[in-house]
CSV table of C-alpha atoms in Angstrom, one decimal:
chain,number,residue,atom,x,y,z
A,1,MET,CA,155.5,124.6,98.5
A,2,ASN,CA,156.3,128.1,97.1
A,3,SER,CA,154.9,127.2,93.7
A,4,ILE,CA,151.6,126.2,95.4
A,5,LYS,CA,151.4,129.5,97.2
A,6,HIS,CA,152.2,131.4,94.0
A,7,TRP,CA,149.5,129.4,92.1
A,8,HIS,CA,147.0,130.0,94.9
A,9,ARG,CA,147.7,133.8,94.9
A,10,LYS,CA,147.4,133.9,91.1
A,11,VAL,CA,144.0,132.1,91.2
A,12,VAL,CA,142.7,134.3,94.0
A,13,ARG,CA,143.7,137.4,92.0
A,14,SER,CA,142.1,136.2,88.8
A,15,ILE,CA,138.8,135.4,90.6
A,16,ALA,CA,138.8,138.8,92.3
A,17,LEU,CA,139.5,140.5,89.0
A,18,ALA,CA,136.7,138.5,87.3
A,19,PHE,CA,134.2,139.8,89.8
A,20,GLY,CA,135.7,143.3,90.0
A,21,LEU,CA,136.5,142.9,93.6
A,22,PRO,CA,139.6,144.0,95.6
A,23,GLU,CA,142.5,141.7,94.9
A,24,ASP,CA,142.9,140.8,98.6
A,25,LEU,CA,139.2,140.1,99.4
A,26,SER,CA,139.5,137.5,102.1
A,27,HIS,CA,143.2,136.9,102.6
A,28,HIS,CA,145.6,139.1,104.4
A,29,HIS,CA,149.2,138.5,105.6
A,30,ARG,CA,148.1,138.1,109.2
A,31,ALA,CA,145.7,135.3,108.4
A,32,HIS,CA,148.2,132.7,107.4
A,33,VAL,CA,149.2,130.2,110.0
A,34,ARG,CA,152.6,128.8,109.2
A,35,HIS,CA,153.0,125.0,109.3
A,36,ARG,CA,155.6,123.7,111.6
A,37,HIS,CA,157.9,120.7,111.3
A,38,ALA,CA,156.4,117.3,111.9
A,39,ASN,CA,158.1,117.0,115.3
A,40,GLN,CA,156.4,120.1,116.7
A,41,ALA,CA,152.9,120.3,118.1
A,42,ILE,CA,151.0,121.6,115.1
A,43,HIS,CA,147.7,120.2,116.5
A,44,HIS,CA,148.0,121.9,119.8
A,45,PRO,CA,144.5,123.1,120.9
A,46,ARG,CA,145.6,126.8,121.0
A,47,ASN,CA,147.0,126.6,117.5
A,48,GLN,CA,143.7,125.0,116.3
A,49,ARG,CA,141.7,127.8,118.0
A,50,VAL,CA,143.8,130.5,116.3
A,51,ALA,CA,143.5,128.7,112.9
A,52,ASN,CA,139.7,128.3,113.3
A,53,TRP,CA,139.4,132.0,114.3
A,54,HIS,CA,141.3,133.0,111.2
A,55,VAL,CA,139.1,130.9,109.0
A,56,ARG,CA,135.9,132.4,110.5
A,57,HIS,CA,137.4,135.9,110.3
A,58,ASN,CA,138.2,135.5,106.6
A,59,GLN,CA,134.7,134.2,105.9
A,60,ASN,CA,133.2,137.2,107.8
A,61,VAL,CA,135.4,139.6,105.8
A,62,ALA,CA,134.4,138.0,102.5
A,63,GLU,CA,130.7,138.1,103.4
A,64,TRP,CA,131.0,141.8,104.5
A,65,HIS,CA,132.6,142.7,101.2
A,66,THR,CA,129.9,140.8,99.3
A,67,ARG,CA,127.1,142.6,101.2
A,68,HIS,CA,128.8,146.0,100.9
A,69,THR,CA,129.2,145.6,97.1
A,70,ALA,CA,125.5,144.7,96.8
A,71,GLU,CA,124.6,147.7,98.9
A,72,VAL,CA,126.8,150.0,96.7
A,73,MET,CA,125.4,148.7,93.5
A,74,SER,CA,121.8,149.2,94.7
A,75,ALA,CA,122.2,152.5,96.4
A,76,THR,CA,119.9,155.4,95.4
A,77,ASP,CA,121.1,158.2,97.7
A,78,TRP,CA,123.8,160.6,96.6
A,79,LEU,CA,126.5,159.0,98.8
A,80,GLY,CA,125.7,155.6,97.4
A,81,LYS,CA,125.8,156.9,93.9
A,82,TRP,CA,129.2,158.6,94.5
A,83,GLU,CA,130.6,155.4,96.1
A,84,ARG,CA,129.4,153.4,93.1
A,85,PHE,CA,131.0,155.8,90.7
A,86,VAL,CA,134.3,155.6,92.6
A,87,TYR,CA,134.1,151.8,92.8
A,88,LYS,CA,133.5,151.5,89.0
A,89,GLN,CA,136.3,153.9,88.3
A,90,ILE,CA,138.7,151.9,90.4
A,91,ARG,CA,137.6,148.7,88.8
A,92,ARG,CA,138.0,150.1,85.3
A,93,PHE,CA,141.5,151.5,86.2
A,94,ALA,CA,142.5,148.1,87.7
A,95,ARG,CA,141.9,146.4,84.4
C-alpha cells in the first residue's frame, strides 16, 4: 500500500510541475480518509458523507487554483502584474 501512495504522490508532483502549479494543488493531509479493517464499518453513512465532502472540497480547491492562475496570467493592473511576476519567479525557482 505504501508503494502505491508513494507512486501517487510522485505522479501528482510531476503533473503539478509540468503545469507550473503548486505541488499540493488539490491534496492535503487532512483530506485523506484512512481505510479501516474489513471487520469495521467503513461504509457507515457518516464516513461516506465525510469522504464525499473531502472529494468535493478537493475539486473546489483545484478549480479555484485553476481560475486564479488564469486570472493572474491575464491581469493588466499593477497588482496582477506583480502577482504574475512573483508566480513566474517561484515557478522558475522550483524547477
